[in-house]
Coordinates of C-alpha atoms in Angstrom, one line a residue:
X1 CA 91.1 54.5 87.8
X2 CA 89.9 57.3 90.3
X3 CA 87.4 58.0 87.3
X4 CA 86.3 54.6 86.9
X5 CA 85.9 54.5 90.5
X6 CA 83.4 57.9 90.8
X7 CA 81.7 56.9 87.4
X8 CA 81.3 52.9 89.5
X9 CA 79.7 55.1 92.7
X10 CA 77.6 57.0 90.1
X11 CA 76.2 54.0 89.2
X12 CA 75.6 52.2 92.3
X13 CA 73.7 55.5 93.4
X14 CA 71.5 55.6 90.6
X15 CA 71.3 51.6 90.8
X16 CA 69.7 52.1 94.4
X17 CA 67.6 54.9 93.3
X18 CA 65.7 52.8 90.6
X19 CA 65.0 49.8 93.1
X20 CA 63.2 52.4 95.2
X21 CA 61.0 53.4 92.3
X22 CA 60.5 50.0 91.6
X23 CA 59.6 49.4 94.9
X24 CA 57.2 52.0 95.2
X25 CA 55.8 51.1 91.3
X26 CA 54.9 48.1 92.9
X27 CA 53.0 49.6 96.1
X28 CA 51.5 51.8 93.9
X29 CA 50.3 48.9 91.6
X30 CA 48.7 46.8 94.4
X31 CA 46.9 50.4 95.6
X32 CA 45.7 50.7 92.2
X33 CA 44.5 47.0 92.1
X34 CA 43.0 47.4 95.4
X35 CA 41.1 50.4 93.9
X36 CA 39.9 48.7 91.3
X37 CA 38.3 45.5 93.6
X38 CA 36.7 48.3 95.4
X39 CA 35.1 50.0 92.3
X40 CA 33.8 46.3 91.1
X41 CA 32.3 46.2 94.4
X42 CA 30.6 49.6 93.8
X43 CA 29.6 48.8 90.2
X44 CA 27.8 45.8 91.5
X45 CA 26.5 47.3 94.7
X46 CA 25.1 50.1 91.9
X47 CA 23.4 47.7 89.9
X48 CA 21.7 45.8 92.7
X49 CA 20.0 48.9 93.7
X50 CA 19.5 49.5 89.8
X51 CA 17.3 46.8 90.2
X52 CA 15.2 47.5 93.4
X53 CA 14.3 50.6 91.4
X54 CA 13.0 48.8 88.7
X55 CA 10.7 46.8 91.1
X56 CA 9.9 50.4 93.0
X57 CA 8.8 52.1 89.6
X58 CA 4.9 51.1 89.6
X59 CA 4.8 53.1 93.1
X60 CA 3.9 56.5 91.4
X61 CA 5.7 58.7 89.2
X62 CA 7.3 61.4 91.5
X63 CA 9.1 58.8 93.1
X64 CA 10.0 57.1 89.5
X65 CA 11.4 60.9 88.8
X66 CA 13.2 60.6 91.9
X67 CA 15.0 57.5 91.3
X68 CA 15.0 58.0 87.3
X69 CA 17.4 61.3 89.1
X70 CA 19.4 59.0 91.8
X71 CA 19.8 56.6 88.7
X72 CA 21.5 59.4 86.0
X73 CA 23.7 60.5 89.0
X74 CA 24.9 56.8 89.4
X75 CA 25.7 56.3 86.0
X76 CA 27.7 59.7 85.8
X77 CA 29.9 58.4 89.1
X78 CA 30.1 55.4 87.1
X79 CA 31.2 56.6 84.0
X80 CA 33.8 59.0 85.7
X81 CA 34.9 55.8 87.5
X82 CA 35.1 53.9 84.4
X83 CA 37.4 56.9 82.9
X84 CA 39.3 56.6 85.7
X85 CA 39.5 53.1 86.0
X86 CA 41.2 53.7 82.2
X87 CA 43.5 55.9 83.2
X88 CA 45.2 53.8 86.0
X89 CA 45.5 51.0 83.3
X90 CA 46.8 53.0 81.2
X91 CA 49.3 54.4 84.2
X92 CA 49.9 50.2 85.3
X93 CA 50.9 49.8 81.8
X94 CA 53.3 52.8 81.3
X95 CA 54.4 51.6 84.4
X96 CA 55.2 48.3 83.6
X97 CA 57.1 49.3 80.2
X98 CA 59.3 51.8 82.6
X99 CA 60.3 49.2 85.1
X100 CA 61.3 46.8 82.1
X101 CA 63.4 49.3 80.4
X102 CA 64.8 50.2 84.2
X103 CA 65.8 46.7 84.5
X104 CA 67.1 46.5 80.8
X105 CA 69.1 49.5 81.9
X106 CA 70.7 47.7 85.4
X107 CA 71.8 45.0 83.5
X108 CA 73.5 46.9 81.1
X109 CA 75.3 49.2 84.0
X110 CA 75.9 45.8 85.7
X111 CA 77.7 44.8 82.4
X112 CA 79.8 48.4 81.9
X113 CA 80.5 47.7 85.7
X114 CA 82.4 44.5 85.0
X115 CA 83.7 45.5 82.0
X116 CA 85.0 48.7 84.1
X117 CA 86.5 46.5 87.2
X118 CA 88.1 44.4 84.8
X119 CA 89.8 47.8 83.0
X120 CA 90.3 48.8 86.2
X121 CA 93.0 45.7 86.9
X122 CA 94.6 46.3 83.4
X123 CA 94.7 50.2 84.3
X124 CA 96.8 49.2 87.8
X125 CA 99.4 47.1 85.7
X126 CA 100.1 50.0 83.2
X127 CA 100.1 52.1 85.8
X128 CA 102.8 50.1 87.7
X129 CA 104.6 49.9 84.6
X130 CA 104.4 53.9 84.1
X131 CA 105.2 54.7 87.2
X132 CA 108.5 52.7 86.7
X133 CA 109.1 54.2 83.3
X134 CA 108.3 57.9 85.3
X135 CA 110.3 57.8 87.7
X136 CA 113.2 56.8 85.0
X137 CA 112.2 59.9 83.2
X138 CA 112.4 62.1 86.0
X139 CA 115.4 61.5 87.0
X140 CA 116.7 62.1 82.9
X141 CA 114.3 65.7 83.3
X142 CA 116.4 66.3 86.6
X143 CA 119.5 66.3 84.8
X144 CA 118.4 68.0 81.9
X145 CA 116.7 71.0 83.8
X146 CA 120.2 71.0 85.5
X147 CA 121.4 72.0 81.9
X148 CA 119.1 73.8 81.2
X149 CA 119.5 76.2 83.8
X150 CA 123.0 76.8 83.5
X151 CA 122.5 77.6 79.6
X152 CA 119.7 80.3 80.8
X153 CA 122.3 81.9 83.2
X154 CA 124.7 82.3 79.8
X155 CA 121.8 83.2 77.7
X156 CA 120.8 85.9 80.5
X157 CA 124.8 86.6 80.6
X158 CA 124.7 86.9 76.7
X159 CA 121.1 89.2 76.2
X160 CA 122.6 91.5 79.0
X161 CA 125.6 92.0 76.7
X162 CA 123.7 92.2 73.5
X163 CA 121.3 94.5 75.2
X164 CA 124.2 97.0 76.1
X165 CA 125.7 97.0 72.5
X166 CA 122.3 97.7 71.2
X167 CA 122.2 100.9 73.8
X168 CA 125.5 101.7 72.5
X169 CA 124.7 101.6 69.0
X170 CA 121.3 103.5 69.3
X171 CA 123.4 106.5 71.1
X172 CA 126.1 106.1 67.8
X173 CA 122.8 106.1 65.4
X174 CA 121.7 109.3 67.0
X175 CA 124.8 111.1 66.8
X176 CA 125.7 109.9 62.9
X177 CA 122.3 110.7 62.2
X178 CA 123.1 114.6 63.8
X179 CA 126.4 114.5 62.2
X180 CA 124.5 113.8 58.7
X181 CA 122.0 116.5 59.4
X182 CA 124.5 119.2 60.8
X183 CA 126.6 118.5 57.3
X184 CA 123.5 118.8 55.1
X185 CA 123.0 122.2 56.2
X186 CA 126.7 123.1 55.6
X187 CA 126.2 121.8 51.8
X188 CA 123.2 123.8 51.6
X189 CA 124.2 127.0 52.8
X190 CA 127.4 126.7 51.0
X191 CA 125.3 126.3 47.8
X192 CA 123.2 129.4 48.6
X193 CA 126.4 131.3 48.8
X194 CA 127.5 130.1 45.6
X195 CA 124.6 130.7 43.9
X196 CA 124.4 134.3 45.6
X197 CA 128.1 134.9 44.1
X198 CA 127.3 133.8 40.8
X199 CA 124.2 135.8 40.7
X200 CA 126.1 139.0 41.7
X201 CA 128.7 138.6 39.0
X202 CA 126.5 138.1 36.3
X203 CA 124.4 141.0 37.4
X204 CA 127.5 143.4 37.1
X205 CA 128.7 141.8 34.0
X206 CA 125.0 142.6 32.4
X207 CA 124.7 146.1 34.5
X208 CA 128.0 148.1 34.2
X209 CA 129.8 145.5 31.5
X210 CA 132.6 145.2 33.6
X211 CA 134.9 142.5 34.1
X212 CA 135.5 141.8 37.7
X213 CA 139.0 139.7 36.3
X214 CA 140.7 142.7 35.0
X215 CA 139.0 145.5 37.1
X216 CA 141.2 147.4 38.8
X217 CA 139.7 149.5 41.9
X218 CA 139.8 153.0 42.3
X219 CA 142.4 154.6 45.0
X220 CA 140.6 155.1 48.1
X221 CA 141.6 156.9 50.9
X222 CA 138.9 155.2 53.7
X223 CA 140.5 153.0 55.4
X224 CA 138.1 150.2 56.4
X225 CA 137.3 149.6 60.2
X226 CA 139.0 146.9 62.2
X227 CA 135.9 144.8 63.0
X228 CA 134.4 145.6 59.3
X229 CA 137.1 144.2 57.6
X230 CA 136.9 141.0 58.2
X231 CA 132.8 141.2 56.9
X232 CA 134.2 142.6 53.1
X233 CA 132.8 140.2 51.5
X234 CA 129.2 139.7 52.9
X235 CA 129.7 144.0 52.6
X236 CA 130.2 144.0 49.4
X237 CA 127.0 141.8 48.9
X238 CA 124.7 144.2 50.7
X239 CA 125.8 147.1 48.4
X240 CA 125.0 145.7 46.0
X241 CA 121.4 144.6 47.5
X242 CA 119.9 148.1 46.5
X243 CA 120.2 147.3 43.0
X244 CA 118.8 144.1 43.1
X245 CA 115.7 145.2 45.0
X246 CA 114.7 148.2 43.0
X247 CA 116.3 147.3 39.4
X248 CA 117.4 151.2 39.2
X249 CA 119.6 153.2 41.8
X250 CA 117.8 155.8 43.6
X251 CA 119.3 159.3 45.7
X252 CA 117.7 159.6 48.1
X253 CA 115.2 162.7 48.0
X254 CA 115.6 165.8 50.1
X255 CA 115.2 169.4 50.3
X256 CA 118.6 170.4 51.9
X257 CA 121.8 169.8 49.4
X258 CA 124.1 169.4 52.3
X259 CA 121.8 167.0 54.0
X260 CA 122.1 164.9 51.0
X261 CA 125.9 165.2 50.5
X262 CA 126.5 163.9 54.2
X263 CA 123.9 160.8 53.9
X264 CA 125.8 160.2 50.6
X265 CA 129.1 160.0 52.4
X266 CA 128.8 156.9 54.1
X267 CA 127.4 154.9 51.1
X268 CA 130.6 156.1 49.2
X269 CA 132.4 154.7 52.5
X270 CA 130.9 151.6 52.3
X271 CA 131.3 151.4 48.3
X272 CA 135.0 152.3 48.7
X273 CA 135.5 149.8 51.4
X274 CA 133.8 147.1 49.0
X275 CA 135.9 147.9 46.3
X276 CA 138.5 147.2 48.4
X277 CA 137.4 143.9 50.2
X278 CA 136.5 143.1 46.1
X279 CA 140.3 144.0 45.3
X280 CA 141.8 141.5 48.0
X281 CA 140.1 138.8 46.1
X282 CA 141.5 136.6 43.3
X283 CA 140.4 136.7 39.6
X284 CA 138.5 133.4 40.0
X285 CA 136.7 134.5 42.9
X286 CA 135.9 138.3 41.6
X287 CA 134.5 136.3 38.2
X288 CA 132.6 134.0 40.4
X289 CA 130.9 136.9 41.8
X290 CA 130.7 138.5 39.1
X291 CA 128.6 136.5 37.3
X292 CA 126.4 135.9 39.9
X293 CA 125.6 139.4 40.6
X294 CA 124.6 139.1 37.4
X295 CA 122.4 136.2 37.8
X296 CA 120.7 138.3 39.8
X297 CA 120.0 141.4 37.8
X298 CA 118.4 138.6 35.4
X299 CA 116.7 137.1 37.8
X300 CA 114.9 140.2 39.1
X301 CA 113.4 141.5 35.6
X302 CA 111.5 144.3 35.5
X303 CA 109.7 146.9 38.4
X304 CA 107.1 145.4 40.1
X305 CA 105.0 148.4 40.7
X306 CA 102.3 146.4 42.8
X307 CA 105.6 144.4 44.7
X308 CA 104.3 146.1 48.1
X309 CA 100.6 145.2 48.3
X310 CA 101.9 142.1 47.4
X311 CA 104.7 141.6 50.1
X312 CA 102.2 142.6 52.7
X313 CA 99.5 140.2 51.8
X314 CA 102.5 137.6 51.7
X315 CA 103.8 138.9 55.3
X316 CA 100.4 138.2 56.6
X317 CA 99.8 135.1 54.8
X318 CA 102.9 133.9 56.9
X319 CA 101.9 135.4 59.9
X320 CA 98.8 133.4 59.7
X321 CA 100.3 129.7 58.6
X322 CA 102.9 131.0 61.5
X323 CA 100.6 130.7 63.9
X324 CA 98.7 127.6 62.4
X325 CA 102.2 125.8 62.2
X326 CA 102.3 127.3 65.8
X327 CA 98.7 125.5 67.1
X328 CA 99.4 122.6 65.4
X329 CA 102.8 121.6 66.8
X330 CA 101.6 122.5 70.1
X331 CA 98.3 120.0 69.4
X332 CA 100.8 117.4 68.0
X333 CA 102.9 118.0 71.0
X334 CA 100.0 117.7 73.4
X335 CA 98.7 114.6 71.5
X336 CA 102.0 113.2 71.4
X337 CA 102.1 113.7 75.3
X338 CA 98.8 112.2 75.5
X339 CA 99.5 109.3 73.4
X340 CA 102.6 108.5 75.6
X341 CA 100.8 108.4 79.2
X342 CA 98.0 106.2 77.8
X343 CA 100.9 103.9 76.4
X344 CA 102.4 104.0 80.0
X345 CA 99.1 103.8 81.7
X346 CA 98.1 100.7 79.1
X347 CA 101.4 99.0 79.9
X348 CA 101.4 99.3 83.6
X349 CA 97.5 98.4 83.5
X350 CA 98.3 95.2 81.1
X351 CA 101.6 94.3 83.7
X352 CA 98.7 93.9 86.8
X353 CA 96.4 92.4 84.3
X354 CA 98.7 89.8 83.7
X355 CA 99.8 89.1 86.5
X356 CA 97.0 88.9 88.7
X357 CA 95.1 86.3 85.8
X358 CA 98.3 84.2 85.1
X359 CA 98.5 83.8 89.3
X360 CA 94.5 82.4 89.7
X361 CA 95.3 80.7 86.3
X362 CA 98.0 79.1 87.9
X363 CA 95.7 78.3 91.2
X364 CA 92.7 77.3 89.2
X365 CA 94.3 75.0 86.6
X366 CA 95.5 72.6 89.6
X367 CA 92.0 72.7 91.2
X368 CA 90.2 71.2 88.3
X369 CA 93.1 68.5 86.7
X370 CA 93.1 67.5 90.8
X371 CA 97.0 68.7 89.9
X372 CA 99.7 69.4 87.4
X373 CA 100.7 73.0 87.4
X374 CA 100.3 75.9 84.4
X375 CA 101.5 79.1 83.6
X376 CA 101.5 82.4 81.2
X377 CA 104.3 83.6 79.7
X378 CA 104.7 87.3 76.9
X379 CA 106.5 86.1 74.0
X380 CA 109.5 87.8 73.7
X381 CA 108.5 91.7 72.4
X382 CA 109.8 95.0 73.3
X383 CA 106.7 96.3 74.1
X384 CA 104.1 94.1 75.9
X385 CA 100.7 95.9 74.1
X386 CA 102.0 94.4 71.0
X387 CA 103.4 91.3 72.8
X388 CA 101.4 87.8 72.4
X389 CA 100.7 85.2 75.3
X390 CA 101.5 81.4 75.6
X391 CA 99.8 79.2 77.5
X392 CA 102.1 76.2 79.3
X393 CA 100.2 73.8 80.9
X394 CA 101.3 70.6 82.3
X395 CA 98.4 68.4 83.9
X396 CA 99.3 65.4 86.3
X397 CA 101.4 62.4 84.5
X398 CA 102.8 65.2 81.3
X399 CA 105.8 67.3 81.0
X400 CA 104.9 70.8 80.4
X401 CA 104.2 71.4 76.9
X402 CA 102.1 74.3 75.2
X403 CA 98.6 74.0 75.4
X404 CA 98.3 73.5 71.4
X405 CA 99.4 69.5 72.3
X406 CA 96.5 68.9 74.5
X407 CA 94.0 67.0 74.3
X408 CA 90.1 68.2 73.6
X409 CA 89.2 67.8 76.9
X410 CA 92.4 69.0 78.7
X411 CA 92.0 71.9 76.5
X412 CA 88.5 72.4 77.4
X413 CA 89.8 72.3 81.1
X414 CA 92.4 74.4 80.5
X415 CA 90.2 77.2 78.8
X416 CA 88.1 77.0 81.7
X417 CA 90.6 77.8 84.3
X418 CA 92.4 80.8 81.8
X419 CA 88.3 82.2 81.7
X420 CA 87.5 81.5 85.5
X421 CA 90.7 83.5 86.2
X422 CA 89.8 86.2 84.3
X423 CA 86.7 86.0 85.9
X424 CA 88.0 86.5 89.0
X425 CA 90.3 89.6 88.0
X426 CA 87.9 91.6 86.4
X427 CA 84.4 90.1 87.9
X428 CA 81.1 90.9 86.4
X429 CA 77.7 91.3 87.1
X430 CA 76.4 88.7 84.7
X431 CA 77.8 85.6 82.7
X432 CA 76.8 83.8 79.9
X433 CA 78.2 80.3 79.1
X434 CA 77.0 78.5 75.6
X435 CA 77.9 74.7 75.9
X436 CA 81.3 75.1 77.8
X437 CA 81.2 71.4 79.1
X438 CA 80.1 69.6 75.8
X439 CA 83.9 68.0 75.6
X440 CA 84.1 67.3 79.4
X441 CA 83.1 64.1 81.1
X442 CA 81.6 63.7 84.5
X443 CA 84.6 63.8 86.6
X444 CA 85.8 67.4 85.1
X445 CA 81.8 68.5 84.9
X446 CA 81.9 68.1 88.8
X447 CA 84.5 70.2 89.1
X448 CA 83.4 72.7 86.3
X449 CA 80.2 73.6 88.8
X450 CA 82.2 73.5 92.0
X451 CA 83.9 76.5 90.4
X452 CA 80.6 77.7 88.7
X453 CA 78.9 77.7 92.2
X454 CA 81.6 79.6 94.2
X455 CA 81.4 82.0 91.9
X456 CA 77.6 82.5 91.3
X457 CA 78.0 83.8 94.9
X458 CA 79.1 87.6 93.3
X459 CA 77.7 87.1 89.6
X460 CA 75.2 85.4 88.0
X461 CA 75.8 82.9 85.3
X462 CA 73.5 82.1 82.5
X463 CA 74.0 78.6 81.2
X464 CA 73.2 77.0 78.0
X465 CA 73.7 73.2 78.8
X466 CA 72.5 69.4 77.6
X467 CA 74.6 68.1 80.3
X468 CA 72.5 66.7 83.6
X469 CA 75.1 67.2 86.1
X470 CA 75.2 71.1 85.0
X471 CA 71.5 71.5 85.1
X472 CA 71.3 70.1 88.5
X473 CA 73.2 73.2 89.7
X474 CA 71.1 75.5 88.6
X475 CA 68.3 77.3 90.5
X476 CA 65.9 78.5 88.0
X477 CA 65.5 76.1 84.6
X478 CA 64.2 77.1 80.9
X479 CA 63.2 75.0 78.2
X480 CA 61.2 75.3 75.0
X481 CA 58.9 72.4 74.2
X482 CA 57.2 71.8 71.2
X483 CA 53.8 70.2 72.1
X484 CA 51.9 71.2 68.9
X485 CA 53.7 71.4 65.7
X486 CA 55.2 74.6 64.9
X487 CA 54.2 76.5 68.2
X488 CA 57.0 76.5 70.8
X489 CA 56.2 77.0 74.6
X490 CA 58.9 78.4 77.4
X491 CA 58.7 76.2 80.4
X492 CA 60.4 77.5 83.4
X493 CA 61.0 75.5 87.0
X494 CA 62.3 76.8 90.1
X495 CA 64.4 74.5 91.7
X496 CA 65.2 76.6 95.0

């Protein structure tokens, strides 16, 4: 009804402007009439003296010159006269078609007028009716949102709980997950030390073709150390490192005999001592070493004459990819650091964001549906950069519903308040707007430019537009005419 009633003023304004072209048409006629008396008069007036100079012609032939001169002029005033005299016929008659289409056009707007008034009383009934049925409905909403609400305090009551089991399982993932790692490296050293016993009693077996099950060791009279005696074993495994490194025993050279006998005396110690840690053990475990000391010998093969060249290459191989394994974590770390601010700086950024548009979204949407209320809401996401947005809206007369089960134009509206507000966040110095108010009608393009022209106060806007109202708001027009075929002209007006 209010739309009727602006679209009924609309009319009645543009009603009174066409009787006052009309009425100055019709002044403008009887001007034009009155002009053309006057130029009869003239033409005659012309032609009398015409002929007084035909009389005055035998007088001599300077003065026939003369008037033969006076006489061109005339007929060049009158031709341009005659042109003219055209023109403002051609001007009555354009004149005459317009104000019969203008009154062709009245009648119809008188017709849409009573067609309108008589909607209009059919629009008040319904509307009685839905008011009745409304107020019916929101008193079933009242009782529902009552519901509602207390199911949202147990849902709340419910994701609070959920949310505490899921801290509590995370923390039980992570230590699992350490449990699983800590026993993976147990398995794995335990089978380096299997495969390290395996290879040492093979090696023997091959080397000195002795069987660790029936060896029996020689009588010692070292008696191992207190805090050595636990480390027999692992003992026993570095003796017997020299011969896996070199493949062949070696004294050690020197010039003094004596020297040699008292650097000897130790290793004997230690051999002695592994003999006996190798005695303490069972027959199983003696074979189990047994054979892999003899894995061992087998495994090292011949002298590698060129084995120290090529361990120091190695050693500076490694000190190298050391230090590149080195840079690298530290740029991983770094970019891992600076991955993780931008995140926090994107998320706090995208909180204000969102805020600040979905509060003048929620201001703008009531200013052009003349009510109603909307809102923005983060679907439900753990982080909010990868979290989507929904758009409620709920214009004047509807329950709030997503935007999706609008209609063109309400969406239209609705797309324009969500842009103006993000318009109003993040201003700029220029806009450009390609038919935005196509699906409006005249009611929502009034408002449309209300908004467009509070804001053209900090930015300019550039609008492509076929609608009249929108042009009128403007300040500077372009259009591209077509006066000859295939050659376009830009035409610009100032309207300031």
């Amino acid at each position: 009804v209010k739309a009727l009633g602006e679209a009924h003023e609309g009319r009645v304004s543009e009603r009174g402007g066409i009787l006052a072209e009309l009425e100055s048409l019709a002044s403008e006629r009887v001007r034009l009439e009155e002009s053309l008396t006057s130029l009869r008069q003239d033409r005659g007036e012309g032609q009398r003296g015409l002929d007084g100079l035909g009389l005055r012609l035998g007088s001599g032939s300077r003065e026939a010159q003369r008037l033969e001169t006076a006489a061109t002029e005339l007929r060049v005033e009158h031709a341009g006269r005659s042109e003219r005299r055209d023109r403002l016929r051609t001007a009555h008659e354009r004149a005459g078609e317009a104000i019969r289409g203008t009154s062709d056009w009245i009648q119809r707007r008188e017709q849409e007028i009573t067609a309108a008034e008589a909607r209009r009383e059919e629009l008040a009934g319904s509307i009685e009716k839905a008011r009745e049925t409304l107020e019916l409905r929101l008193r079933d909403e009242e009782a529902a949102r009552a519901g509602h609400d207390e199911k949202r305090e147990a849902f709340e009551t419910a994701s609070t709980a959920v949310n505490e089991l899921e801290e509590a399982l995370r923390v039980h993932r992570t230590q699992v997950s350490d449990c699983r790692e800590a026993v993976s490296q147990h398995e794995l050293r335990l089978r380096e030390v299997e495969m390290k016993r395996d290879h040492l009693d093979a090696s023997i077996r091959e080397k000195w073709d002795v069987d660790l099950e029936g060896w029996q060791p020689p009588s010692v009279d070292v008696e191992p150390e207190p805090e050595k005696a636990e480390s027999a074993e692992t003992e026993a495994e570095a003796a017997a490192e020299p011969t896996e490194a070199s493949g062949v025993a070696q004294a050690p050279e020197t010039d003094d005999p004596g020297e040699g006998e008292e650097e000897a005396a130790p290793d004997a110690a230690r051999e002695a001592r592994a003999n006996a840690a190798l005695a303490l053990l069972s027959v199983p475990e003696r074979r189990e070493q047994l054979e892999a000391v003899r894995k061992k010998l087998q495994g090292l093969g011949d002298v590698n004459l060129g084995a120290i060249e090529e361990h120091e290459e190695l050693k500076e191989r490694f000190r190298f990819l050391t230090e590149q394994k080195a840079d690298l974590e530290t740029t991983l770390a770094s970019l891992r650091d600076a991955i993780a601010r931008i995140n926090r700086t994107s998320r706090r950024r995208f909180r204000e964001t969102f805020e600040a548009v979905s509060k003048r979204f929620s201001e703008n949407f009531p200013r052009l549906f003349r009510g109603g209320r909307a809102s923005l809401a983060l679907t439900e996401s753990e982080d909010v950069l990868e979290a989507g947005i929904e758009i409620m809206a709920s214009p004047p007369g509807k329950r709030l519903q997503n935007v999706n089960l609008l209609s063109g134009g309400e969406k239209t509206l609705t797309a324009i308040a969500l842009l103006v507000a993000v318009f109003q966040v993040r201003p700029s110095p220029f806009f450009l707007l390609d038919e935005v108010d196509a699906a409006l009608d005249d009611a929502n393009v009034g408002r449309f430019n209300e908004m467009v022209t509070e804001l053209a106060g900090d930015s300019q806007f550039v609008l492509i537009t076929h609608n009249k109202r929108t042009i009128e708001v403007a300040d500077v027009l372009y259009g591209v005419t077509m006066e000859r075929k295939g050659v376009s002209k830009l035409v610009a007006v100032e309207m300031r």
